[in-house]
PDB file of C-alpha atoms in Angstrom:
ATOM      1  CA  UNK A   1     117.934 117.302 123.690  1.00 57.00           C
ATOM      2  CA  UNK A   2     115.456 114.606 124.772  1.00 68.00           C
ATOM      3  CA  UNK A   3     117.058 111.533 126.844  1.00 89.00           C
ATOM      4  CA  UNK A   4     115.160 108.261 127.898  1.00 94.00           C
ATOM      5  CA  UNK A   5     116.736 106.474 130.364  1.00 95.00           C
ATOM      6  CA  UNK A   6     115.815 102.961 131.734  1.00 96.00           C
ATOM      7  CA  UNK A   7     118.472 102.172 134.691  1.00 95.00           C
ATOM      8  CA  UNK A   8     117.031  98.436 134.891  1.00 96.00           C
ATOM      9  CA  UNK A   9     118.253  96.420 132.514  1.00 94.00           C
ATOM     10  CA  UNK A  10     116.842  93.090 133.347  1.00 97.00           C
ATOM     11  CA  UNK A  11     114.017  92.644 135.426  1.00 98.00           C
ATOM     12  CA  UNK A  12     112.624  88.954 136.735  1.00 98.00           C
ATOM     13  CA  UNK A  13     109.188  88.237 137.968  1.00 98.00           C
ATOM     14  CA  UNK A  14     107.176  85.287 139.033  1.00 98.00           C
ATOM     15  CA  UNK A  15     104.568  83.936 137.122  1.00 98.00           C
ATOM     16  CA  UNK A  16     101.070  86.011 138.294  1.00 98.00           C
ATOM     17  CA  UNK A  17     103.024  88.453 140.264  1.00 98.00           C
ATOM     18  CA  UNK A  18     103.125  91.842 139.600  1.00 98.00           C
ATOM     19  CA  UNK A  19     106.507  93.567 137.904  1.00 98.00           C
ATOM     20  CA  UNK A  20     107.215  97.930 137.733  1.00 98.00           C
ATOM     21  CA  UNK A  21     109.153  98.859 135.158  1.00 98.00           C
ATOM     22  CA  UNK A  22     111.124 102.217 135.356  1.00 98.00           C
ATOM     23  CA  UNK A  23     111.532 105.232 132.964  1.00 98.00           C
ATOM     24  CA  UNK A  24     112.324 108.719 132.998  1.00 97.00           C
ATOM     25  CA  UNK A  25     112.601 111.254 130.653  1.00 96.00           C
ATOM     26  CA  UNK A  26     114.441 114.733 129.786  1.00 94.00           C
ATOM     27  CA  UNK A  27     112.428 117.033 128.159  1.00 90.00           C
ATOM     28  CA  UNK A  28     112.087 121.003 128.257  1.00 89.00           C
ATOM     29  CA  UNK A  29     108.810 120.686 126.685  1.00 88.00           C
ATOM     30  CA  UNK A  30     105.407 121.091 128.542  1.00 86.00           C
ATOM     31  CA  UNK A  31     103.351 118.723 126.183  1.00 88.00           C
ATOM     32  CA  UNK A  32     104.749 115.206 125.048  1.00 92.00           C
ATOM     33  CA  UNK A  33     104.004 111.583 124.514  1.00 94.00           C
ATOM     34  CA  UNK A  34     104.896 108.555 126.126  1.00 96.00           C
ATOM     35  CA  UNK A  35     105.088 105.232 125.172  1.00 97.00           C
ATOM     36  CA  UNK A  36     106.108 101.381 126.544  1.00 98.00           C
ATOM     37  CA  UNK A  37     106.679  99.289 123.797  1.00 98.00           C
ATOM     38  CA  UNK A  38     107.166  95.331 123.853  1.00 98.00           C
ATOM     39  CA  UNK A  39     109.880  93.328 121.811  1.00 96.00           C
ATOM     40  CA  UNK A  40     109.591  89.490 121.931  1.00 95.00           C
ATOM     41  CA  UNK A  41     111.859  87.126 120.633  1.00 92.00           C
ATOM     42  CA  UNK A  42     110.629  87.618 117.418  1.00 91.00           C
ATOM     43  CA  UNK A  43     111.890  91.114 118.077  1.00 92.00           C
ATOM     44  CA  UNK A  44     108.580  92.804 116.013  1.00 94.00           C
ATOM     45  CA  UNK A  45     108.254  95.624 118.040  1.00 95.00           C
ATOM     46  CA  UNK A  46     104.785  95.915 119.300  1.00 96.00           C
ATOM     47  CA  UNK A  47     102.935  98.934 121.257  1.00 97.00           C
ATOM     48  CA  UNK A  48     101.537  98.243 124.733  1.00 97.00           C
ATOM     49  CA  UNK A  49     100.273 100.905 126.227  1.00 97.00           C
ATOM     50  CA  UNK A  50     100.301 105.308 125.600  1.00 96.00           C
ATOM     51  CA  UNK A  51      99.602 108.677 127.544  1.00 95.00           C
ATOM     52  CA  UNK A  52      99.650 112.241 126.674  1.00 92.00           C
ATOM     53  CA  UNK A  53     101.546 114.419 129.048  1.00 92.00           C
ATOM     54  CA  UNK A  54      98.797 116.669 129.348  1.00 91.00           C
ATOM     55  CA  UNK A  55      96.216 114.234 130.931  1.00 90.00           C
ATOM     56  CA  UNK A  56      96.259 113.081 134.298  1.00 86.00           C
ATOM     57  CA  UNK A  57      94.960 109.761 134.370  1.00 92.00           C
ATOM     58  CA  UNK A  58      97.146 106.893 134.370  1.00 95.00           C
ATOM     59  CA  UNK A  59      96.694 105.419 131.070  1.00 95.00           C
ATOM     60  CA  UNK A  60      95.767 101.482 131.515  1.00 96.00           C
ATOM     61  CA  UNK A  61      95.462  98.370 129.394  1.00 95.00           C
ATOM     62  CA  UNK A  62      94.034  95.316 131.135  1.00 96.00           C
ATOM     63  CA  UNK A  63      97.205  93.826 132.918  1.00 97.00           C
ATOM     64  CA  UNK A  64      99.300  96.873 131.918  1.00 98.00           C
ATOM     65  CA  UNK A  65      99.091 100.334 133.386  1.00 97.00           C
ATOM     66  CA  UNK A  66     101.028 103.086 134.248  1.00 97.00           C
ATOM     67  CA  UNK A  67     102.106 105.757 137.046  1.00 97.00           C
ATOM     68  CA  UNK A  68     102.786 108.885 135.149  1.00 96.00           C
ATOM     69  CA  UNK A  69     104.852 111.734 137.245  1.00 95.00           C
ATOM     70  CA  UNK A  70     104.911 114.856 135.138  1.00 94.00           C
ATOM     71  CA  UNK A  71     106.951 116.856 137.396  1.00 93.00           C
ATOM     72  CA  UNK A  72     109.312 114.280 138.199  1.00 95.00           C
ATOM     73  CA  UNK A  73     109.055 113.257 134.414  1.00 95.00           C
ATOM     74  CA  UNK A  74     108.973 109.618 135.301  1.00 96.00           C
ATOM     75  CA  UNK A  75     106.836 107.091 133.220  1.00 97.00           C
ATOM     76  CA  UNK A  76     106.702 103.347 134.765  1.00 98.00           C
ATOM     77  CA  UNK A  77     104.845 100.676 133.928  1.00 98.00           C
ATOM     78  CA  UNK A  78     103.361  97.779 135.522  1.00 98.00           C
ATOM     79  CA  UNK A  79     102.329  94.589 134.825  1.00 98.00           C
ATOM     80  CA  UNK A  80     100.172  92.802 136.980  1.00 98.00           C
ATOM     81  CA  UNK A  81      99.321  89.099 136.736  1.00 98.00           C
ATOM     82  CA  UNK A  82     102.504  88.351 134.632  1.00 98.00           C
ATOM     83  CA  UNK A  83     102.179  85.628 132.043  1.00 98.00           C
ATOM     84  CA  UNK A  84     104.831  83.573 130.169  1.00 97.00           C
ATOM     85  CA  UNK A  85     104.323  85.712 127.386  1.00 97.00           C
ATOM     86  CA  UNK A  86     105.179  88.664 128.865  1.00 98.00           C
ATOM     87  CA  UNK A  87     108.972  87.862 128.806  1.00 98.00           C
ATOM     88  CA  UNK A  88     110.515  90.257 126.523  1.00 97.00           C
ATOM     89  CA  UNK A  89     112.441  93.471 125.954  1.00 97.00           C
ATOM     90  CA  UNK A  90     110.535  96.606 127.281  1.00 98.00           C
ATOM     91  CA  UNK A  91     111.459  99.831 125.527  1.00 97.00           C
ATOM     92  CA  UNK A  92     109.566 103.543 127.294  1.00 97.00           C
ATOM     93  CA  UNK A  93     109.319 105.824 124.321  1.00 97.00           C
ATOM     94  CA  UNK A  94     109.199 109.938 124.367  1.00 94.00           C
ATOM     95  CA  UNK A  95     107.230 111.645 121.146  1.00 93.00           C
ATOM     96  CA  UNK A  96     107.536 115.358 120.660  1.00 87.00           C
ATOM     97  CA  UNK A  97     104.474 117.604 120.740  1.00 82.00           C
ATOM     98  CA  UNK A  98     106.462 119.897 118.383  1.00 82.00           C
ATOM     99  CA  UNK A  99     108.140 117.243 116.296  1.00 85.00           C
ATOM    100  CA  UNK A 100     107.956 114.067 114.617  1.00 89.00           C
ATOM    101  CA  UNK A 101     110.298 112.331 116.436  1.00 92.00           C
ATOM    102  CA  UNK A 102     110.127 109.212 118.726  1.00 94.00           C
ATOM    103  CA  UNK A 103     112.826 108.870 121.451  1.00 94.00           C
ATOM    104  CA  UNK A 104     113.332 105.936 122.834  1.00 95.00           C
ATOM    105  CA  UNK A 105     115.623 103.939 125.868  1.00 94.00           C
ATOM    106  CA  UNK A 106     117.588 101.306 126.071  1.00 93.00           C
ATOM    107  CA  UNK A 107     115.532  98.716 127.283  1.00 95.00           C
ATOM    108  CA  UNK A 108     114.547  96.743 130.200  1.00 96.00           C
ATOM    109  CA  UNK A 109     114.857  92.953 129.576  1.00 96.00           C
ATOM    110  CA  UNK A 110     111.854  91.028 131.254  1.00 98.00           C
ATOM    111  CA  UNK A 111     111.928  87.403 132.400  1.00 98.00           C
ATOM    112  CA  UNK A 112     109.054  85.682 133.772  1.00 98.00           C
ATOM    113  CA  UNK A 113     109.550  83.038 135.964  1.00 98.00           C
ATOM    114  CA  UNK A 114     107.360  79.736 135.962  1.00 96.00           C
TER     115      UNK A 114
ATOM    116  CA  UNK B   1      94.885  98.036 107.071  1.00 84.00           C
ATOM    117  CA  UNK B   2      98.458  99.554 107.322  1.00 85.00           C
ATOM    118  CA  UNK B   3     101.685  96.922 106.375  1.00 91.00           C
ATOM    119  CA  UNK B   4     105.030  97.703 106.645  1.00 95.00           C
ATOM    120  CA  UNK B   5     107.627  95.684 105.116  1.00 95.00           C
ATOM    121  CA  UNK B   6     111.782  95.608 105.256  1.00 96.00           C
ATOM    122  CA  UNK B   7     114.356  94.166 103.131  1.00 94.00           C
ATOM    123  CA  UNK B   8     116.344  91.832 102.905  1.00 95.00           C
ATOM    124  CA  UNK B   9     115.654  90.220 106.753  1.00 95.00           C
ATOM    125  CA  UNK B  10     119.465  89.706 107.374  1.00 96.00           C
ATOM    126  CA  UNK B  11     122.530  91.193 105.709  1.00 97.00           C
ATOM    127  CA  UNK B  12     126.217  90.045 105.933  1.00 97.00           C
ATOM    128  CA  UNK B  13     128.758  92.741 104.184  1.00 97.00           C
ATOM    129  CA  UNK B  14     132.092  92.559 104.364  1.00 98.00           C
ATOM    130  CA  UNK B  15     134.129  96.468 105.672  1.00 97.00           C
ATOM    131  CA  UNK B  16     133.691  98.819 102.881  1.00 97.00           C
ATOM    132  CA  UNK B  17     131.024  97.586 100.830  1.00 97.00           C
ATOM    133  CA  UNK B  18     127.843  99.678 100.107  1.00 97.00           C
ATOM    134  CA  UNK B  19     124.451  99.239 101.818  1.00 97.00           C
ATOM    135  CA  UNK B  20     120.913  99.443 100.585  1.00 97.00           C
ATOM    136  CA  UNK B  21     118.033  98.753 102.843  1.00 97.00           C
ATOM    137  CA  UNK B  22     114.434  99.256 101.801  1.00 96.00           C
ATOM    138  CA  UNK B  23     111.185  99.597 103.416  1.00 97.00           C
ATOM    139  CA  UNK B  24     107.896 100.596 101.902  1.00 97.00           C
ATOM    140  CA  UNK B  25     104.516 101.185 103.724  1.00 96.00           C
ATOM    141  CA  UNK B  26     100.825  99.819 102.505  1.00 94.00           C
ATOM    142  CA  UNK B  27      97.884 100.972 102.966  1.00 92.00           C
ATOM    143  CA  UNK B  28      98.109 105.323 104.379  1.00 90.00           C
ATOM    144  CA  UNK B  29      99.319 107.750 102.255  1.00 89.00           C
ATOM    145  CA  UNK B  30     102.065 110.536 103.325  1.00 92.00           C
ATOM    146  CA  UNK B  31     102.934 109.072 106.347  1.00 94.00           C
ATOM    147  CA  UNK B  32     106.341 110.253 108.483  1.00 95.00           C
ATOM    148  CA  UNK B  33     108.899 107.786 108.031  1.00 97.00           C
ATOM    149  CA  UNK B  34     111.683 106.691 110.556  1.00 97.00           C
ATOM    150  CA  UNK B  35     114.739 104.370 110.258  1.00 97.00           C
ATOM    151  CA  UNK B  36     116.183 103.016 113.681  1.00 96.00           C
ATOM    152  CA  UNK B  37     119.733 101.269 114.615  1.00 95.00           C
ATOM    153  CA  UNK B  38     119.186  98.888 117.593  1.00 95.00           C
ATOM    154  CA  UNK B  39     122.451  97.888 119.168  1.00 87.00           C
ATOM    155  CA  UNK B  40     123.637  95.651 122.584  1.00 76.00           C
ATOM    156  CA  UNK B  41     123.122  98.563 125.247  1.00 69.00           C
ATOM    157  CA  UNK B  42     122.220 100.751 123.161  1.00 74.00           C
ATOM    158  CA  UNK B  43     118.434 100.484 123.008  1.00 87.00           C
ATOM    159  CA  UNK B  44     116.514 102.074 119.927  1.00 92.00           C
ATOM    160  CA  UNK B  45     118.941 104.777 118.287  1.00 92.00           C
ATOM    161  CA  UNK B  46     116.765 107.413 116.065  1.00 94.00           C
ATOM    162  CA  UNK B  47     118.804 107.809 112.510  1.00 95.00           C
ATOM    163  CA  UNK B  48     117.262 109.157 110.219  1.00 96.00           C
ATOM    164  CA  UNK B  49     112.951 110.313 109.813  1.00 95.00           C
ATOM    165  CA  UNK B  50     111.043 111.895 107.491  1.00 96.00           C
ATOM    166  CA  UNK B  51     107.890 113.934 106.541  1.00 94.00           C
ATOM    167  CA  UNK B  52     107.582 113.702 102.927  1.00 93.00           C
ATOM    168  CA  UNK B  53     109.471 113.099  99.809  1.00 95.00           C
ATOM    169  CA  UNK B  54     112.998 114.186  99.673  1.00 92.00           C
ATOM    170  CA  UNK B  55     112.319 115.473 103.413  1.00 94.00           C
ATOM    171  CA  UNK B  56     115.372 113.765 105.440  1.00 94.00           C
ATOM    172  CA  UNK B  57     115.944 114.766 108.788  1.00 93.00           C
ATOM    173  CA  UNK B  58     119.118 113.010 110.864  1.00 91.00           C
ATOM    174  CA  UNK B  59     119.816 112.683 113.746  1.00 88.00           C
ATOM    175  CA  UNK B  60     123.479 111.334 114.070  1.00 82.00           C
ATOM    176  CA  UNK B  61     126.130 112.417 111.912  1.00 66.00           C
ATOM    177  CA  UNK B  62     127.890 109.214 110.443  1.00 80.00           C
ATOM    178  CA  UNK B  63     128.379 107.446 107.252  1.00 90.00           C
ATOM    179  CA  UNK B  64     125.041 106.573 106.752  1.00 95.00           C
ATOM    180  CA  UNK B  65     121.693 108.362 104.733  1.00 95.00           C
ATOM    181  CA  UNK B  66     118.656 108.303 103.907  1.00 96.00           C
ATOM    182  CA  UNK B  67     116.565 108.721 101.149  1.00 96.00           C
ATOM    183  CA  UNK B  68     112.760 109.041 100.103  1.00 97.00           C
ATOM    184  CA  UNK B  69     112.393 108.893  96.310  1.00 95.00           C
ATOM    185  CA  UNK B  70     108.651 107.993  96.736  1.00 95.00           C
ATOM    186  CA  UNK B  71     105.843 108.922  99.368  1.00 95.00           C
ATOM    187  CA  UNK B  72     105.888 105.319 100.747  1.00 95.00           C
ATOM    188  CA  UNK B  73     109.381 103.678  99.752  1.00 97.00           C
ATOM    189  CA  UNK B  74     112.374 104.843 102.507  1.00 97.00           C
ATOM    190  CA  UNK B  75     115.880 103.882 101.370  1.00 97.00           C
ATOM    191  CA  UNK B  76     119.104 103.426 103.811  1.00 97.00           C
ATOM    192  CA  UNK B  77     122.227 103.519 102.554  1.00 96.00           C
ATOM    193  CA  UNK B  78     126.078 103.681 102.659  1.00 96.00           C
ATOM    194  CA  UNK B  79     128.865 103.672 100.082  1.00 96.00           C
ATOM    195  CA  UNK B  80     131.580 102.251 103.112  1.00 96.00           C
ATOM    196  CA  UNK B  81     130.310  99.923 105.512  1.00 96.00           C
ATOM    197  CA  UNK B  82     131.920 100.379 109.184  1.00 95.00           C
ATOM    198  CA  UNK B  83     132.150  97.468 111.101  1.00 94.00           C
ATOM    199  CA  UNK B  84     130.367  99.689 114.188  1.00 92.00           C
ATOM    200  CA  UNK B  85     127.248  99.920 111.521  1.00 94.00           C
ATOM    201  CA  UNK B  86     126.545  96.173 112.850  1.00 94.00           C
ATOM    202  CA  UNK B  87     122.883  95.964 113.832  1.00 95.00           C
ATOM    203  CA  UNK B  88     119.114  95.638 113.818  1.00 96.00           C
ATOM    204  CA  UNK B  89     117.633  97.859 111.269  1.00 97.00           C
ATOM    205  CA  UNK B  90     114.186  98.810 112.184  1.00 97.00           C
ATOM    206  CA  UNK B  91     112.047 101.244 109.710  1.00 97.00           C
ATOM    207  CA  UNK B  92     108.779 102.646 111.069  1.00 97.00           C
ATOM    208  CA  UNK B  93     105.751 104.871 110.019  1.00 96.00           C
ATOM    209  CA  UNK B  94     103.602 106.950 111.913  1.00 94.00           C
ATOM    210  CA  UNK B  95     100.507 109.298 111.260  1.00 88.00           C
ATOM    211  CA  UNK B  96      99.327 110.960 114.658  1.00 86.00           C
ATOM    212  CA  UNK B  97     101.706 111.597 116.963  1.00 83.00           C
ATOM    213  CA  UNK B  98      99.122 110.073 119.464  1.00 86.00           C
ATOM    214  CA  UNK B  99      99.285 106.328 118.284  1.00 89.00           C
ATOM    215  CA  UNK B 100     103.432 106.360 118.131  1.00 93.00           C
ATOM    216  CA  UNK B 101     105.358 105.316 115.556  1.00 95.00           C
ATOM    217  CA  UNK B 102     104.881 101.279 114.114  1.00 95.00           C
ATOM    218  CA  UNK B 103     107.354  99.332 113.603  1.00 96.00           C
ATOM    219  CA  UNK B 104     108.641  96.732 110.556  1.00 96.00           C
ATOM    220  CA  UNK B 105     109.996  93.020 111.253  1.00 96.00           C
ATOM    221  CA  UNK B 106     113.754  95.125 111.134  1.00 96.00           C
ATOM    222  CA  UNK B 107     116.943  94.081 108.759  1.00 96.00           C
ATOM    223  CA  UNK B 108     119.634  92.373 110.711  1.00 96.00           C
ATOM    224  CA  UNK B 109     122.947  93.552 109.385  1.00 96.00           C
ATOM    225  CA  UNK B 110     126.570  92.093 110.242  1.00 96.00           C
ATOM    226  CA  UNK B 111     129.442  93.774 108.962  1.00 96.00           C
ATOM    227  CA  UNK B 112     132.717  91.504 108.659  1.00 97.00           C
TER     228      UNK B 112
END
């Protein structure tokens, strides 16, 4: 079975610092995806950034990017230059190649700090 | 452009009283269909998806099911509520597996 697992609940960072958030995965497969998604207070869920387990490249979105370790099937993302808006619940997704479903965490709650 | 929508928005039900949640999808046409449980510490919980009509999948065995009478209309339901089936409904779509699955503004439902 596929597991995501985010062991930080809650996270703080200063305002225009930089923040890592932490994922890892469970998978037997060889080809996935992976997602962070972003859950405000208005708690519409909204995708921020994605990579396919079969490229590379760290996948990056202005402020956001990400260190993808396929053999140690970790999937973090940071966010540099933190804004106010930022604060909000994190959620690391897993999609399967050979599937239709979406796995997802439990969540990292971010605060941003003024 | 693609619009999902849920409803109601919030749901009080007392123990043992049946459950109907709705969500329909604008705009794409045979799209996969997911409905999610978020709970306290419990992150996104995957229920229930499907690929087409009448094609359920689940993923947890409990008192709850799904149903897709229509290529864009996915249906929740139970005929006892549990008071552990307290949440935030979310129903998604997704076409390629690439762009992830997109989410609706979710159903929040207390059972009392």
């Amino acid at each position: 079975a596929q597991t995501v697992t985010q062991s930080q609940p809650e996270m703080s960072v200063q305002e225009a610092e930089t923040v890592t958030l932490s994922c890892t995965y469970d998978t037997s497969e060889s080809d996935y995806y992976l997602f962070w998604y972003k859950q405000p207070p208005s708690r519409q869920m909204i995708l921020v950034i994605r990579q396919e387990a079969y490229k590379q490249q760290n996948a990056t979105e202005n402020r956001f990017s990400v260190n993808f370790q396929k053999a140690a099937k970790s999937f973090s993302l940071k966010i540099s230059d933190s804004q106010l808006g930022d604060a909000a619940m994190y959620f690391c997704a897993y999609g399967v190649f050979t599937g239709n479903q979406f796995y997802f965490g439990t969540g990292t709650s971010l605060t941003v700090i003024p | 452009s693609q619009t999902i929508h849920q409803w109601p928005a919030t749901l009080v039900q007392p123990v043992g009283s049946p459950l109907s949640l709705e969500c329909t999808v604008e705009g794409t046409s045979n799209p996969n269909l997911y409905w999610y449980r978020q709970a306290a510490g419990r992150g996104l919980q995957l229920l229930f998806y499907s690929i087409g009509i009448d094609q359920i999948s689940s993923e947890v065995p409990q008192n709850l099911s799904a149903s897709r009478p229509q290529d864009r209309q996915f249906i929740l339901s139970s005929k006892k509520l549990l008071l552990s089936d307290s949440g935030f409904y979310l129903c998604a779509w997704s076409f390629y597996k690439t762009s992830g699955v997109n989410f609706g503004p979710g159903t929040r439902l207390t059972v009392t």
